PDB file of C-alpha atoms and ligand atoms in Angstrom:
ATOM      1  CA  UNK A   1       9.653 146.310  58.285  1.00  0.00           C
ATOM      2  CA  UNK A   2      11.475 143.254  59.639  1.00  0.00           C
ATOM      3  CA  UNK A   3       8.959 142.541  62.508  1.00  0.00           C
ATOM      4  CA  UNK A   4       7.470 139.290  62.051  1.00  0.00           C
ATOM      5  CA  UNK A   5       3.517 139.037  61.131  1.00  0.00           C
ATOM      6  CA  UNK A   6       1.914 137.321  64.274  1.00  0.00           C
ATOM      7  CA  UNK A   7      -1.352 135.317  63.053  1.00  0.00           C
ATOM      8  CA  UNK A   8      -3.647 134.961  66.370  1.00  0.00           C
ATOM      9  CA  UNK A   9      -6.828 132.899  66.005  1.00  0.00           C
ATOM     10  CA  UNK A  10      -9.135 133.163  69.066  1.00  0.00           C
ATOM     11  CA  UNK A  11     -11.564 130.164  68.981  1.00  0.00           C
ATOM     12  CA  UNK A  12     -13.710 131.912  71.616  1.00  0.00           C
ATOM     13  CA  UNK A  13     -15.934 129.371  73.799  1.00  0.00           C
ATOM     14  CA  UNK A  14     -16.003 126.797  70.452  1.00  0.00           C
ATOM     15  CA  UNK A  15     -14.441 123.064  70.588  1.00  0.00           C
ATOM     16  CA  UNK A  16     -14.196 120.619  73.003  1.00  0.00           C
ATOM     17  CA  UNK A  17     -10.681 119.559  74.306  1.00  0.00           C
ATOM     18  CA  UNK A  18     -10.656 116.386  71.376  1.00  0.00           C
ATOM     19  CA  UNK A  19     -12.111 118.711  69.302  1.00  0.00           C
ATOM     20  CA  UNK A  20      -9.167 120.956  70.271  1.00  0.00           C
ATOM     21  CA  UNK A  21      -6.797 118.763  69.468  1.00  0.00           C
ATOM     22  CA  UNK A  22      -8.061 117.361  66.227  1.00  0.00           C
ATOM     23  CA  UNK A  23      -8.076 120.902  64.815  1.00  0.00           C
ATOM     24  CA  UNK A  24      -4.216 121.381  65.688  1.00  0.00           C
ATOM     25  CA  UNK A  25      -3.328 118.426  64.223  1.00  0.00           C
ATOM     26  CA  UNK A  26      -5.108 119.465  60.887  1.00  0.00           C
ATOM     27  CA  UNK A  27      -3.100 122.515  61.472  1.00  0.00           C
ATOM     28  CA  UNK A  28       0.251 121.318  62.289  1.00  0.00           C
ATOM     29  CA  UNK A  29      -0.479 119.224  58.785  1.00  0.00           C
ATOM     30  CA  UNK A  30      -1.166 122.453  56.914  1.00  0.00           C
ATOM     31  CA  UNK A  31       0.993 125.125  58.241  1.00  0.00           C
ATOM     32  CA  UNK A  32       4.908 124.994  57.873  1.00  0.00           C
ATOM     33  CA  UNK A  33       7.526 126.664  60.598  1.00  0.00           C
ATOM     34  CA  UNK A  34       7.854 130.156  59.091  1.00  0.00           C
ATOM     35  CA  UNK A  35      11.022 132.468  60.513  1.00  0.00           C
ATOM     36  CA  UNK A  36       8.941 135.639  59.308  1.00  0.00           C
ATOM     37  CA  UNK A  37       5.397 134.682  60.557  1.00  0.00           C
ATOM     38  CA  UNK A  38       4.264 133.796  64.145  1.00  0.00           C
ATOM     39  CA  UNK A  39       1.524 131.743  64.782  1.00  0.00           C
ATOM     40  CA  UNK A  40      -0.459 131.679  67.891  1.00  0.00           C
ATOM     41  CA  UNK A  41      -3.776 129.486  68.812  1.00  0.00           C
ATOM     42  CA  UNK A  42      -6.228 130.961  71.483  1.00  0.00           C
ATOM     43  CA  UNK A  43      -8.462 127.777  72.378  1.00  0.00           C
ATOM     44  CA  UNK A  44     -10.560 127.230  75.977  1.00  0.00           C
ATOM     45  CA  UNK A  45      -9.111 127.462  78.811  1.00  0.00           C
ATOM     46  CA  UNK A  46      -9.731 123.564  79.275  1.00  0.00           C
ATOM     47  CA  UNK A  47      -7.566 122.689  76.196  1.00  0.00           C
ATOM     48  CA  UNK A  48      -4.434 125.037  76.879  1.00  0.00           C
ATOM     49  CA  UNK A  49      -3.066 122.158  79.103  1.00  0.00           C
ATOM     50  CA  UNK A  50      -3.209 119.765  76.445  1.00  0.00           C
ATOM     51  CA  UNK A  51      -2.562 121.696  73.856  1.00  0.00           C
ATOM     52  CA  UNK A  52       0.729 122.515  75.242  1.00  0.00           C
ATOM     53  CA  UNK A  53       2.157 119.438  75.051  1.00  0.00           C
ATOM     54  CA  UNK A  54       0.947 118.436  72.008  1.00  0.00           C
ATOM     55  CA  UNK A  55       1.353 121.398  69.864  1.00  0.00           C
ATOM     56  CA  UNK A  56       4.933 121.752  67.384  1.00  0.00           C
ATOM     57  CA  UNK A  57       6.434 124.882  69.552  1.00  0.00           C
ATOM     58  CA  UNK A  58       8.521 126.003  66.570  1.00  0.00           C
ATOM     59  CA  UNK A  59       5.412 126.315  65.061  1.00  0.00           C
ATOM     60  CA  UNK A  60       2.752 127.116  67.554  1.00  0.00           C
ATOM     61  CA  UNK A  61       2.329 129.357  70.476  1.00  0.00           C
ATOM     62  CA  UNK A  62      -0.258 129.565  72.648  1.00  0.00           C
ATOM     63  CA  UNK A  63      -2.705 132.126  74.084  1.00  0.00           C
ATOM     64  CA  UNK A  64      -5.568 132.223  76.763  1.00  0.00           C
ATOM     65  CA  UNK A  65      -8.103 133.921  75.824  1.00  0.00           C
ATOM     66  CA  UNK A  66      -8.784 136.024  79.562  1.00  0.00           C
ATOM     67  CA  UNK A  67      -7.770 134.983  83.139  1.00  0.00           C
ATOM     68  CA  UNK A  68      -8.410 136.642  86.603  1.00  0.00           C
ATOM     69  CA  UNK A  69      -6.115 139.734  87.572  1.00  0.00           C
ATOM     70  CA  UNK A  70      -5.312 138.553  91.089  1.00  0.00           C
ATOM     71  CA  UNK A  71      -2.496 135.966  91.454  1.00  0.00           C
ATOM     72  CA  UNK A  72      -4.487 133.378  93.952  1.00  0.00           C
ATOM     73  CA  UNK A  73      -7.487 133.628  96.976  1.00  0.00           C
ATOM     74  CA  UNK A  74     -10.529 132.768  97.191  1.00  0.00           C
ATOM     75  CA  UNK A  75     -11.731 134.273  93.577  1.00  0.00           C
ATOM     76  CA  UNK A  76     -14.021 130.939  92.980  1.00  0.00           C
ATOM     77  CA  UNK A  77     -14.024 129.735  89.195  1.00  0.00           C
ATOM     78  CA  UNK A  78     -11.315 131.550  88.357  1.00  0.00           C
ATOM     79  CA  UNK A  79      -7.966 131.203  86.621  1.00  0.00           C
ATOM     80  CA  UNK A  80      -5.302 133.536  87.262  1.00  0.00           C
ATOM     81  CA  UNK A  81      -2.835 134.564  85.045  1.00  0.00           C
ATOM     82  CA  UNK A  82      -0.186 132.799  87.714  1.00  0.00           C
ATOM     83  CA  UNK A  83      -1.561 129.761  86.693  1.00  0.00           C
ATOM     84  CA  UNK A  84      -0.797 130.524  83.571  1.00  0.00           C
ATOM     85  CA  UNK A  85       2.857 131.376  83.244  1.00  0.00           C
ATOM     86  CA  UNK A  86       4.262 128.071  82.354  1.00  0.00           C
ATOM     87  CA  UNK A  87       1.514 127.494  79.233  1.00  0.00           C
ATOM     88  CA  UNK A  88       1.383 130.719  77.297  1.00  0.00           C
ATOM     89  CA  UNK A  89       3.381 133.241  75.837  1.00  0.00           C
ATOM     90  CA  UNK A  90       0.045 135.573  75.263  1.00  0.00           C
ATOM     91  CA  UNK A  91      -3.165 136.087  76.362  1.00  0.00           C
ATOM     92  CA  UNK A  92      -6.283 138.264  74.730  1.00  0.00           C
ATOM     93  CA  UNK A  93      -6.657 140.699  77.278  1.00  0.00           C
ATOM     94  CA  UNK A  94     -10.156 143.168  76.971  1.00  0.00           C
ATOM     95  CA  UNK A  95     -11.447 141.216  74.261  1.00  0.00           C
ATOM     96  CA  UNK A  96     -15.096 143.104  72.898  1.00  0.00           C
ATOM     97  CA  UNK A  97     -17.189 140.638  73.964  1.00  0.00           C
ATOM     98  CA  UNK A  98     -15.730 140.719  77.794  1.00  0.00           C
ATOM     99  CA  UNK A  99     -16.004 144.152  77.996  1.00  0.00           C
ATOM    100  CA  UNK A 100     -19.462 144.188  76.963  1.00  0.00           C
ATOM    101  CA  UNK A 101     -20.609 141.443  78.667  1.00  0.00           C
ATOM    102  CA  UNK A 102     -18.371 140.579  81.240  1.00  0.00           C
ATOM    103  CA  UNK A 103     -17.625 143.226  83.693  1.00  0.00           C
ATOM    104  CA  UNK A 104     -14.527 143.735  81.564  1.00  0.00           C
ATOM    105  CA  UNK A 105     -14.494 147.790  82.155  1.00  0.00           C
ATOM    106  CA  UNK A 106     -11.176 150.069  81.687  1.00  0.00           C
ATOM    107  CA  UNK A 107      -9.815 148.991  85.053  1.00  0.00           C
ATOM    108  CA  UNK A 108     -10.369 145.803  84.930  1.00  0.00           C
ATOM    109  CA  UNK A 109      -8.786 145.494  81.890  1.00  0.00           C
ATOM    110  CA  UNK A 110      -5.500 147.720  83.229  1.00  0.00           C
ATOM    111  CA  UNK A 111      -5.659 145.130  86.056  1.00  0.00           C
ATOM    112  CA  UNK A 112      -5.748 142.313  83.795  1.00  0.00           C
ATOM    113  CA  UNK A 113      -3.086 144.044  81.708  1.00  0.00           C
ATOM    114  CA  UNK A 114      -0.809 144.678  84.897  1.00  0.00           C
ATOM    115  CA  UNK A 115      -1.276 140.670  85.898  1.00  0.00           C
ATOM    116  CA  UNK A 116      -0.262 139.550  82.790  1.00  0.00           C
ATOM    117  CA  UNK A 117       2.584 141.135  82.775  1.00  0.00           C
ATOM    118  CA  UNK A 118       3.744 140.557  86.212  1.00  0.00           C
ATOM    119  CA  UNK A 119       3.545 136.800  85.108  1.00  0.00           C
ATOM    120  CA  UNK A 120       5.794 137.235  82.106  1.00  0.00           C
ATOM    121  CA  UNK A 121       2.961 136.915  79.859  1.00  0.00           C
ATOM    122  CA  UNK A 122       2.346 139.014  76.735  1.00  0.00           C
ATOM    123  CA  UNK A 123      -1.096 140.833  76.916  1.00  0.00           C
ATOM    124  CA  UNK A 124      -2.870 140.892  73.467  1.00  0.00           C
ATOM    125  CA  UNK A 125      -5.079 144.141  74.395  1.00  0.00           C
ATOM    126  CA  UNK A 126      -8.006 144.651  72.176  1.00  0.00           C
ATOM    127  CA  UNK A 127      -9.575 148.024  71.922  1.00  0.00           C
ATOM    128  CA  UNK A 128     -12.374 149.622  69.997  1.00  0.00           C
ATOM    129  CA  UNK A 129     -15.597 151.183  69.563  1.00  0.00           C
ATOM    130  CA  UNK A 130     -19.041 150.272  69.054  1.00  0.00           C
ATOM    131  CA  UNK A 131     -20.825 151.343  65.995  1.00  0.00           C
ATOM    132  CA  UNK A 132     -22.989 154.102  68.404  1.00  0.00           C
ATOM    133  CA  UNK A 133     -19.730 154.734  69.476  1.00  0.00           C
ATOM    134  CA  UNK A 134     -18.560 155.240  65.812  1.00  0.00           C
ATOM    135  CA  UNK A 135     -21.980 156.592  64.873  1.00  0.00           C
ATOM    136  CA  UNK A 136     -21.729 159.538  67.370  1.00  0.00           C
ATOM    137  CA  UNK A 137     -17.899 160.627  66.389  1.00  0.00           C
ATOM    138  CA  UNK A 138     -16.588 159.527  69.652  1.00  0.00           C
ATOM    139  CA  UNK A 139     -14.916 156.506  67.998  1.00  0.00           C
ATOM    140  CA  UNK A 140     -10.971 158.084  68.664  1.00  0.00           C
ATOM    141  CA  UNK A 141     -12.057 159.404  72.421  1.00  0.00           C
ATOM    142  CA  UNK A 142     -12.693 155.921  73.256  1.00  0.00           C
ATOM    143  CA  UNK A 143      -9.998 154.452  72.012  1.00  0.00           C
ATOM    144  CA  UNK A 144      -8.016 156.973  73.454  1.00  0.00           C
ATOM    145  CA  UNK A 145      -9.569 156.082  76.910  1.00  0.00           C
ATOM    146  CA  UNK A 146      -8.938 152.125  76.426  1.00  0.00           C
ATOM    147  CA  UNK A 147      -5.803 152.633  75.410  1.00  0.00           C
ATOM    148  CA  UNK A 148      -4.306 154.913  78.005  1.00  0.00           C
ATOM    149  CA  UNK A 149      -6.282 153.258  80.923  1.00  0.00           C
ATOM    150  CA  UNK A 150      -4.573 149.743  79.979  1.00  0.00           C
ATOM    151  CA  UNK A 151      -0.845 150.708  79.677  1.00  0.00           C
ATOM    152  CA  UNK A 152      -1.491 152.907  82.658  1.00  0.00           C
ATOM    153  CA  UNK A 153       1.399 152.173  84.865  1.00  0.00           C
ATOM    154  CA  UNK A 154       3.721 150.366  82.614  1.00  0.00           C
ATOM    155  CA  UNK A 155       7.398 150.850  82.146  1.00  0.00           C
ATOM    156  CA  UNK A 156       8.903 151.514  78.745  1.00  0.00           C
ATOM    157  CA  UNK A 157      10.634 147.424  79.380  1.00  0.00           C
ATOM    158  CA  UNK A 158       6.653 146.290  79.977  1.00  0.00           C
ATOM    159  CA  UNK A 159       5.844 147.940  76.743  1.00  0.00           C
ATOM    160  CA  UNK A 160       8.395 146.196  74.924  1.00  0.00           C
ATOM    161  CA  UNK A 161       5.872 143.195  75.259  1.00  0.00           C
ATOM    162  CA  UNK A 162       2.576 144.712  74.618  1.00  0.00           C
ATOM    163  CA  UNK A 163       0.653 143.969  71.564  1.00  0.00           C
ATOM    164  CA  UNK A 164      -2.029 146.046  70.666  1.00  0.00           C
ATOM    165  CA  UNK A 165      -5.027 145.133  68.309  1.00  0.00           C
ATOM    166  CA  UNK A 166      -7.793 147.338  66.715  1.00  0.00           C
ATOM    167  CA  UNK A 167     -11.085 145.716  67.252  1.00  0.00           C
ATOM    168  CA  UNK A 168     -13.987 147.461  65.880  1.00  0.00           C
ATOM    169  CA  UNK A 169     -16.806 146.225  67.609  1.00  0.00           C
ATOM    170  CA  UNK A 170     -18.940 146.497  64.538  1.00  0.00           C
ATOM    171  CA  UNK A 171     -17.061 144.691  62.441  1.00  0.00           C
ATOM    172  CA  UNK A 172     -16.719 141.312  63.911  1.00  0.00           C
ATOM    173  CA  UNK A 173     -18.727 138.255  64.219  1.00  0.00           C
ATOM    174  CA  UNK A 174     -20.824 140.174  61.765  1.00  0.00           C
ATOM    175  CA  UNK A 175     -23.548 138.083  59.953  1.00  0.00           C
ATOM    176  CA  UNK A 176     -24.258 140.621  57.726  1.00  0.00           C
ATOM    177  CA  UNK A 177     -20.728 141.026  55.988  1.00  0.00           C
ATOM    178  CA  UNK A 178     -20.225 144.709  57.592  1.00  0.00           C
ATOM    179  CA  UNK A 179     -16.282 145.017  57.874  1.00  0.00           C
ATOM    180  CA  UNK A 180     -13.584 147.430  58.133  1.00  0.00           C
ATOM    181  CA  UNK A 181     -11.980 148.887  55.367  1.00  0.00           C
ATOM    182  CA  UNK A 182      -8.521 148.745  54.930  1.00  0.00           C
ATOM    183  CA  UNK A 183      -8.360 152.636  55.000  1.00  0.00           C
ATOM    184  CA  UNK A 184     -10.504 152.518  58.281  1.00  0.00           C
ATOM    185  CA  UNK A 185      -8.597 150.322  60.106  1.00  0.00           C
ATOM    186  CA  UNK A 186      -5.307 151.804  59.611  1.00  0.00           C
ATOM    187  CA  UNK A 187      -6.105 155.246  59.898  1.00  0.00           C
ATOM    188  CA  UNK A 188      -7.237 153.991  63.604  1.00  0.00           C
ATOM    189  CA  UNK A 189      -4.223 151.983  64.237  1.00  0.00           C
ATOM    190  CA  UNK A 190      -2.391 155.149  62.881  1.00  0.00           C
ATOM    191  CA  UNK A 191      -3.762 156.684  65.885  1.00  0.00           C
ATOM    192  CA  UNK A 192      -3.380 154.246  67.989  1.00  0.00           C
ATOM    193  CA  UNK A 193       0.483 154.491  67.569  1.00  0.00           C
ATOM    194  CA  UNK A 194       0.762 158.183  68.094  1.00  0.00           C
ATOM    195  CA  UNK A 195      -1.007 157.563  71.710  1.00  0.00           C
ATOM    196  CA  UNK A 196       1.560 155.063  71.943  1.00  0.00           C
ATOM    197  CA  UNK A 197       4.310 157.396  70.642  1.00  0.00           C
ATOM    198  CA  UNK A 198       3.125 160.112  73.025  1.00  0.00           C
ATOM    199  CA  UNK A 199       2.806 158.116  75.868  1.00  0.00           C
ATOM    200  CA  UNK A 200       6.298 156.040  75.638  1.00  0.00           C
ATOM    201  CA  UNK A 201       7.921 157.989  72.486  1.00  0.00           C
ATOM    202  CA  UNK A 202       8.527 157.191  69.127  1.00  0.00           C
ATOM    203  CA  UNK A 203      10.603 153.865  69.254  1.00  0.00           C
ATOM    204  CA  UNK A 204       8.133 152.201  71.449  1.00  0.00           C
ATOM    205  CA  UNK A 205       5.350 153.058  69.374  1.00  0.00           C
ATOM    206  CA  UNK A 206       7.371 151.701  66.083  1.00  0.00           C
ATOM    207  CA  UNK A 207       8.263 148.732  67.834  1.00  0.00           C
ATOM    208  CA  UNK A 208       4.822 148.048  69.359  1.00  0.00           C
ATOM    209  CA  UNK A 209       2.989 145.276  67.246  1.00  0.00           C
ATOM    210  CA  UNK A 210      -0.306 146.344  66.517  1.00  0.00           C
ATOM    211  CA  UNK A 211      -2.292 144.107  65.091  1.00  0.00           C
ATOM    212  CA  UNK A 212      -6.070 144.423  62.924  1.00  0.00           C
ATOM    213  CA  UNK A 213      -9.127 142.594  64.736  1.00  0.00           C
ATOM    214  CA  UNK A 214     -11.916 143.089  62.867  1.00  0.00           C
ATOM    215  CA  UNK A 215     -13.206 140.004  60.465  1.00  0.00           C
ATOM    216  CA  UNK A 216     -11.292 138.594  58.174  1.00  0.00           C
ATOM    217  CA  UNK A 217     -11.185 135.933  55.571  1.00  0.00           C
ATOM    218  CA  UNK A 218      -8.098 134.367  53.692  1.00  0.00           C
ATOM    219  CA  UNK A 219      -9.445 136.604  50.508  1.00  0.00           C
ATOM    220  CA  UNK A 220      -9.600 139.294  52.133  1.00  0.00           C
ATOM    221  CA  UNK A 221      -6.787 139.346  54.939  1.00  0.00           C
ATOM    222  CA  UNK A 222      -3.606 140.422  52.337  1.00  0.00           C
ATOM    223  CA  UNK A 223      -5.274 143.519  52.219  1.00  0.00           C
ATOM    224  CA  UNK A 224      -5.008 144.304  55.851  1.00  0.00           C
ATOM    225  CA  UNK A 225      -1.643 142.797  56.432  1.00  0.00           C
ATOM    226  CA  UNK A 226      -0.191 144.736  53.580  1.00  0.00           C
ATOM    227  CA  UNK A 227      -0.850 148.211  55.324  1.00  0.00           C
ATOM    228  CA  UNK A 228       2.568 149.469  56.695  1.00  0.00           C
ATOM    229  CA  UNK A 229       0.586 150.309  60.047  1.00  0.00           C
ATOM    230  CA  UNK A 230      -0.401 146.455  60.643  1.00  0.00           C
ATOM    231  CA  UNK A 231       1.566 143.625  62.012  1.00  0.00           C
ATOM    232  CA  UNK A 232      -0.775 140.988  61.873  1.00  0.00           C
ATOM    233  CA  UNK A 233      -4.307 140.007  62.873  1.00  0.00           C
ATOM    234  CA  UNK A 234      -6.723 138.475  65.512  1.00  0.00           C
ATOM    235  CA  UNK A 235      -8.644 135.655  63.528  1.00  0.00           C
ATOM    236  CA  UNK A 236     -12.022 135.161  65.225  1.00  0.00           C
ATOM    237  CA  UNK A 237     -14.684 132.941  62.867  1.00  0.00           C
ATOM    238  CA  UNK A 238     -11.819 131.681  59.996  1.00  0.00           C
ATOM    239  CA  UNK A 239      -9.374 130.184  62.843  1.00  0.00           C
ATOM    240  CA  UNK A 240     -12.115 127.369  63.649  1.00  0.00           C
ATOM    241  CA  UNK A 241     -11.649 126.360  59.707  1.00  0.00           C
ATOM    242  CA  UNK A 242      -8.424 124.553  59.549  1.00  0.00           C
ATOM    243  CA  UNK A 243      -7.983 125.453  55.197  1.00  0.00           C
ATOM    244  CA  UNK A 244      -9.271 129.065  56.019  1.00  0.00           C
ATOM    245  CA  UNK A 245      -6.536 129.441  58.708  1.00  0.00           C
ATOM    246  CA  UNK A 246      -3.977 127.536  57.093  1.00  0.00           C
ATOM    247  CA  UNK A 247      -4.491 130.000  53.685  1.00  0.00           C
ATOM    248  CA  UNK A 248      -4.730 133.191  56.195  1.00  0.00           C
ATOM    249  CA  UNK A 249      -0.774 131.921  57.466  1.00  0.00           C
ATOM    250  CA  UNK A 250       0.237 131.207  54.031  1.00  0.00           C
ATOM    251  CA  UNK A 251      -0.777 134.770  52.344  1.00  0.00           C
ATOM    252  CA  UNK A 252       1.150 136.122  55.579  1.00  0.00           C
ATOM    253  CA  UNK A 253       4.044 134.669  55.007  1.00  0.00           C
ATOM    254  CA  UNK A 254       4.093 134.945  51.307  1.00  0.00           C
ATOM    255  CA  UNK A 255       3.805 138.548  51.788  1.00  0.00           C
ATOM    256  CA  UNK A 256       6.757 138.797  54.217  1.00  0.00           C
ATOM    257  CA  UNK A 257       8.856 136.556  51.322  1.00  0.00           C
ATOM    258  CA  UNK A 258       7.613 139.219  48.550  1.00  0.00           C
ATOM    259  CA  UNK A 259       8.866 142.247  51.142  1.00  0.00           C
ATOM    260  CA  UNK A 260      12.846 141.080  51.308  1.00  0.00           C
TER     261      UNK A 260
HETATM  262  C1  LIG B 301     -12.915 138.960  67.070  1.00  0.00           C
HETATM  263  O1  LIG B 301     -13.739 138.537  67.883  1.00  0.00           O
HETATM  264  O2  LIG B 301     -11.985 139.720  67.413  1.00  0.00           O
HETATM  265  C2  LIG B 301     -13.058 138.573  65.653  1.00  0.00           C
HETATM  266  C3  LIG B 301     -12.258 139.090  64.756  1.00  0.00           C
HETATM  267  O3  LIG B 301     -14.025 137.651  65.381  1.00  0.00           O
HETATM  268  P1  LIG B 301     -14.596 137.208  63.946  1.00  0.00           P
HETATM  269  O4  LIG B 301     -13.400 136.958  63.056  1.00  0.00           O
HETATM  270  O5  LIG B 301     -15.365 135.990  64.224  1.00  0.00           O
HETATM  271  O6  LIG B 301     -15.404 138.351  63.464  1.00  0.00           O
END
């Protein structure tokens, strides 16, 4: 597989903007320019601005973690993706958390989706089930329904810049040390690429980076990344931990050296 591994670490609502920036710096100390590994930093929405101009860009791209699906008006406290076009390459789009508790529901999220692209940014979407979801065997029929309501309307050029990421709701942010197995998360993905495939055909769903976004752990993360089916992972938890993050990075890309 020559696609390159894209590490994303979403640092949720953590970190103040000087917090922001220390933790870059201790990044940008740690983590080397890699041709076969892409790394890309989700932080607030107040540090993006900063970020941007402080951040290596060979080595660093950057993500928002949501914005607003209409381009301007009067949508008070807002950001739209518009206003977002000249600082990111990605944003998480239909993350768990907003679509539980943030009136983040299949439209919204196609909407969101549709924005993103309009402004020439990549969406990350994030899709998956909740453990009653899981526990009641409708785990695929949801993800099914995610997926096809947020590349609803795309051309096969939009896909080209679609990411995808399985998020299993129950294992993230989890306390109690409940994760995914490898086998679990790419038999899902697996699935997720023949909606893809059926949807747009077979080269768009072997081109389409889909990524894992469950927990993970820079012990733990080589055996994820080393599943043919995934292209890299959403870091929640070990992005805010500069050596965790740093380590994740490195056991990507000394997986991609050990594949040539
Ligand atoms: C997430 O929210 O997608 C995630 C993976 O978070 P954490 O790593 O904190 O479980």
């Amino acid at each position: 597989m020559d696609k390159k591994l894209l590490i994303v670490g979403n640092w949720k609502m953590h970190l103040s903007v000087h917090q922001s920036s220390l933790l870059v710096h201790r990044l940008g100390e740690r983590i080397a320019h890699h041709r076969d590994v892409e790394v890309v930093i989700a932080p607030s929405m107040l540090a993006l601005q900063p970020l941007s101009v402080e951040i290596d860009r060979r080595r660093f791209r950057l993500a928002a973690q949501d914005a607003f699906y209409k381009d301007e008006g009067p949508c008070t406290g807002e950001v739209s993706f518009a206003m977002l076009g000249d600082l990111v390459h990605y944003a998480i789009v239909g993350h768990s958390w907003r679509r539980l508790n943030a009136g983040d529901t299949l439209d919204v999220v196609r909407d969101k989706v549709q924005a993103a692209i309009r402004n020439g940014i990549a969406p990350i979407i994030c899709i998956g089930e909740t453990k009653q979801e899981r526990d009641a065997g409708e785990a695929k029929q949801v993800i099914h329904d995610q997926l096809t309501t947020a590349l609803m309307n795309l051309t096969s050029k939009d896909i080209e810049n679609v990411v995808l990421t399985y998020e299993p709701v129950w294992a993230i942010s989890t306390a109690d040390g409940i994760i995914a197995k490898p086998h679990d998360a790419e038999s899902m993905i697996s699935y997720m690429r023949s909606q893809v495939q059926e949807l747009y055909g077979e080269r768009a769903a072997k081109n389409m980076r889909v990524l894992y976004g469950g927990s993970v752990n820079e012990h733990d993360v080589r055996s994820y990344l080393e599943l043919p089916e995934v292209d890299g992972v959403l870091v929640g938890a070990a992005s805010l931990n500069y050596h965790q993050f740093a380590e994740i990075v490195r056991v990507a890309h000394q997986l991609q050296t050990e594949r040539k």
